[in-house]
Amino acid sequence: MAKLAILEFPDERLRTKAQAVQTVDDEVRQLVDDMLDTMYDAKGIGLAATQVDVHRRVVVMDVSDDQSQPLVMINPQYTPLGDTQEPLSEGCLSIPEHYAEVPRYLSVELKALDRNGEPFTLEADGLLAHCIQHEYDHLEGVLFVDYLSPLKRDRIRKKMEKRHKLMQDA
Ligand code: GNR
Ligand code: NI
């Protein structure tokens, strides 16, 4: 059990573009296991390696009700199924206590490698499709606040900075 520290907005390291994984080896599997521990501990439904300051294309997710269905995606790629985007409400472990509506595809086809380095394809809709797009954005250094107006983004930035100052002084 290893819990990793989660970077919080506006930390610039969240803006790093992650590198593709060349070989899914034991080191990558260890990262996956630590990320799953971290995600479950934080009660999240997804976590990208970027958020724990590892800039490789590794994501873990679990959208099941009882957190019993871990899903690992390495070097993920997705294509939208259908071209309509709808505003969906989302949160982020890197922007705690803030939520906003973001335009997302309702359904996507995901291609990725699993924890054994085996390629798989998955058609996702609902919360899983939503989460795939959110996590993919992290690997590109994109956060949900980037879809908001500069005014709203700035308001969230100021609140986060205040929170970090309070945490530092405590
Ligand atoms: O836990 C999370 N919940 C969530 C809700 C709606 C849309 C996306 C997410 S992902 C988020 C965890 C997280 O920050 N992953 O990067
Ligand atoms: Ni997130």
Short mmCIF file of C-alpha atoms and ligand atoms in Angstrom, two decimals:
data_model
loop_
_atom_site.label_atom_id
_atom_site.label_comp_id
_atom_site.label_asym_id
_atom_site.label_seq_id
_atom_site.Cartn_x
_atom_site.Cartn_y
_atom_site.Cartn_z
CA MET A 1 0.00 0.00 0.00
CA ALA A 2 1.60 3.22 -1.11
CA LYS A 3 -0.20 6.50 -1.17
CA LEU A 4 1.27 9.12 -3.48
CA ALA A 5 0.91 12.91 -3.08
CA ILE A 6 -1.57 14.51 -5.52
CA LEU A 7 -0.53 17.80 -7.15
CA GLU A 8 -3.10 20.59 -6.92
CA PHE A 9 -4.01 23.41 -9.33
CA PRO A 10 -2.36 25.82 -10.12
CA ASP A 11 0.81 23.72 -9.75
CA GLU A 12 2.62 24.10 -13.09
CA ARG A 13 3.71 20.45 -13.07
CA LEU A 14 0.08 19.58 -13.92
CA ARG A 15 0.78 21.26 -17.29
CA THR A 16 3.43 18.71 -18.31
CA LYS A 17 2.65 16.57 -21.36
CA ALA A 18 3.16 12.91 -20.44
CA GLN A 19 5.48 10.58 -22.39
CA ALA A 20 4.29 7.30 -23.92
CA VAL A 21 5.22 4.12 -22.04
CA GLN A 22 7.67 2.05 -24.11
CA THR A 23 7.46 -1.19 -22.11
CA VAL A 24 4.86 -2.21 -19.54
CA ASP A 25 7.28 -3.66 -17.00
CA ASP A 26 7.22 -4.26 -13.24
CA GLU A 27 8.10 -0.64 -12.59
CA VAL A 28 5.02 0.51 -14.51
CA ARG A 29 2.88 -2.10 -12.69
CA GLN A 30 4.18 -0.80 -9.35
CA LEU A 31 3.17 2.72 -10.41
CA VAL A 32 -0.29 1.41 -11.38
CA ASP A 33 -0.72 -0.27 -7.98
CA ASP A 34 0.38 2.87 -6.10
CA MET A 35 -1.98 4.98 -8.22
CA LEU A 36 -4.90 2.61 -7.46
CA ASP A 37 -4.15 2.88 -3.72
CA THR A 38 -3.99 6.66 -4.03
CA MET A 39 -7.21 6.91 -6.06
CA TYR A 40 -9.21 4.66 -3.71
CA ASP A 41 -7.89 6.48 -0.65
CA ALA A 42 -8.91 9.81 -2.17
CA LYS A 43 -12.34 8.41 -3.15
CA GLY A 44 -11.82 9.34 -6.80
CA ILE A 45 -13.10 7.53 -9.88
CA GLY A 46 -9.91 8.12 -11.87
CA LEU A 47 -6.31 9.23 -11.54
CA ALA A 48 -3.71 10.13 -14.18
CA ALA A 49 0.03 9.71 -13.51
CA THR A 50 0.47 13.45 -14.18
CA GLN A 51 -1.43 14.12 -10.95
CA VAL A 52 1.19 12.25 -8.91
CA ASP A 53 4.03 14.02 -10.75
CA VAL A 54 4.94 11.06 -12.97
CA HIS A 55 4.84 12.23 -16.58
CA ARG A 56 4.08 8.96 -18.33
CA ARG A 57 0.86 7.97 -20.11
CA VAL A 58 -0.66 5.85 -17.34
CA VAL A 59 -4.24 6.16 -15.98
CA VAL A 60 -6.29 4.19 -13.46
CA MET A 61 -10.07 4.39 -13.14
CA ASP A 62 -12.92 2.71 -11.30
CA VAL A 63 -16.44 3.95 -11.90
CA SER A 64 -18.18 1.04 -10.15
CA ASP A 65 -20.43 1.79 -7.16
CA ASP A 66 -18.36 -0.29 -4.72
CA GLN A 67 -14.92 0.51 -6.19
CA SER A 68 -14.49 -3.12 -7.16
CA GLN A 69 -13.63 -2.76 -10.86
CA PRO A 70 -10.19 -1.22 -11.38
CA LEU A 71 -9.45 -0.30 -14.99
CA VAL A 72 -5.93 0.45 -16.15
CA MET A 73 -5.17 2.29 -19.36
CA ILE A 74 -1.65 2.80 -20.65
CA ASN A 75 -1.00 4.98 -23.74
CA PRO A 76 -4.75 5.55 -24.15
CA GLN A 77 -6.28 6.90 -27.36
CA TYR A 78 -9.96 7.59 -27.86
CA THR A 79 -12.27 8.50 -30.71
CA PRO A 80 -15.69 10.04 -30.14
CA LEU A 81 -18.67 7.90 -31.19
CA GLY A 82 -21.08 10.52 -32.48
CA ASP A 83 -20.24 14.18 -32.65
CA THR A 84 -22.44 15.76 -30.03
CA GLN A 85 -20.87 17.09 -26.89
CA GLU A 86 -22.91 17.81 -23.81
CA PRO A 87 -22.08 19.82 -20.72
CA LEU A 88 -21.40 17.39 -17.88
CA SER A 89 -20.58 18.30 -14.32
CA GLU A 90 -17.14 17.23 -13.14
CA GLY A 91 -14.68 17.48 -10.31
CA CYS A 92 -10.97 16.72 -10.05
CA LEU A 93 -8.77 15.45 -7.22
CA SER A 94 -6.29 18.17 -8.26
CA ILE A 95 -8.96 20.88 -7.80
CA PRO A 96 -10.73 19.72 -4.64
CA GLU A 97 -14.11 21.19 -3.72
CA HIS A 98 -14.70 22.78 -7.12
CA TYR A 99 -17.10 21.51 -9.76
CA ALA A 100 -18.05 22.79 -13.19
CA GLU A 101 -19.80 21.74 -16.37
CA VAL A 102 -17.51 20.80 -19.25
CA PRO A 103 -18.46 19.78 -22.81
CA ARG A 104 -17.78 16.06 -23.28
CA TYR A 105 -18.69 13.34 -25.76
CA LEU A 106 -21.34 10.96 -24.43
CA SER A 107 -19.73 7.91 -25.97
CA VAL A 108 -16.15 7.07 -27.02
CA GLU A 109 -14.08 4.16 -28.30
CA LEU A 110 -10.99 3.63 -26.18
CA LYS A 111 -7.83 1.86 -27.28
CA ALA A 112 -5.09 1.31 -24.70
CA LEU A 113 -2.70 -1.22 -23.19
CA ASP A 114 -3.63 -3.09 -20.01
CA ARG A 115 -1.32 -3.81 -17.05
CA ASN A 116 0.20 -6.72 -18.96
CA GLY A 117 0.96 -4.57 -21.98
CA GLU A 118 -1.85 -6.21 -23.97
CA PRO A 119 -3.83 -3.93 -26.29
CA PHE A 120 -7.58 -3.70 -25.72
CA THR A 121 -10.50 -1.77 -27.17
CA LEU A 122 -13.54 -0.64 -25.23
CA GLU A 123 -16.73 1.20 -26.09
CA ALA A 124 -17.63 3.47 -23.23
CA ASP A 125 -20.55 5.70 -22.43
CA GLY A 126 -21.92 7.40 -19.33
CA LEU A 127 -19.55 8.14 -16.48
CA LEU A 128 -16.77 5.96 -17.91
CA ALA A 129 -16.73 7.87 -21.24
CA HIS A 130 -16.73 11.08 -19.28
CA CYS A 131 -13.86 9.97 -17.05
CA ILE A 132 -11.75 8.73 -20.02
CA GLN A 133 -11.86 12.22 -21.56
CA HIS A 134 -11.01 13.89 -18.24
CA GLU A 135 -8.02 11.58 -17.64
CA TYR A 136 -6.77 11.90 -21.21
CA ASP A 137 -6.75 15.67 -20.74
CA HIS A 138 -4.48 15.28 -17.68
CA LEU A 139 -1.91 13.43 -19.82
CA GLU A 140 -1.94 16.44 -22.16
CA GLY A 141 -1.57 18.91 -19.27
CA VAL A 142 -5.19 20.07 -19.57
CA LEU A 143 -7.52 20.67 -16.61
CA PHE A 144 -11.29 21.16 -16.52
CA VAL A 145 -10.83 24.80 -15.50
CA ASP A 146 -9.32 25.41 -18.95
CA TYR A 147 -12.84 25.06 -20.42
CA LEU A 148 -14.18 27.84 -18.20
CA SER A 149 -14.07 31.59 -18.71
CA PRO A 150 -10.88 33.31 -17.53
CA LEU A 151 -12.95 34.95 -14.79
CA LYS A 152 -14.23 31.64 -13.38
CA ARG A 153 -10.79 30.03 -13.72
CA ASP A 154 -9.18 32.91 -11.86
CA ARG A 155 -11.74 32.69 -9.08
CA ILE A 156 -10.93 29.01 -8.60
CA ARG A 157 -7.19 29.74 -8.76
CA LYS A 158 -7.48 32.33 -5.98
CA LYS A 159 -9.51 29.98 -3.76
CA MET A 160 -6.98 27.21 -4.29
CA GLU A 161 -4.08 29.54 -3.49
CA LYS A 162 -5.85 30.57 -0.30
CA ARG A 163 -6.36 26.91 0.63
CA HIS A 164 -2.67 26.17 0.06
CA LYS A 165 -1.66 29.13 2.17
CA LEU A 166 -3.94 27.98 5.00
CA MET A 167 -2.54 24.45 4.77
CA GLN A 168 0.99 25.81 4.84
CA ASP A 169 0.34 27.98 7.90
CA ALA A 170 -1.36 25.16 9.82
O1 GNR B 1 -13.07 11.57 -8.89
C1 GNR B 1 -13.31 12.17 -9.94
N1 GNR B 1 -14.59 12.37 -10.30
C2 GNR B 1 -14.99 12.83 -11.55
C3 GNR B 1 -16.30 13.23 -11.72
C4 GNR B 1 -16.74 13.65 -12.95
C5 GNR B 1 -15.87 13.69 -14.01
C6 GNR B 1 -14.56 13.33 -13.86
C7 GNR B 1 -14.12 12.89 -12.64
S1 GNR B 1 -12.47 12.39 -12.46
C8 GNR B 1 -12.21 12.69 -10.76
C9 GNR B 1 -10.85 12.14 -10.33
C10 GNR B 1 -9.76 12.88 -11.03
O2 GNR B 1 -9.43 14.01 -10.77
N2 GNR B 1 -9.19 12.28 -12.03
O3 GNR B 1 -8.22 12.90 -12.74
NI NI B 2 -8.68 15.04 -12.54
#
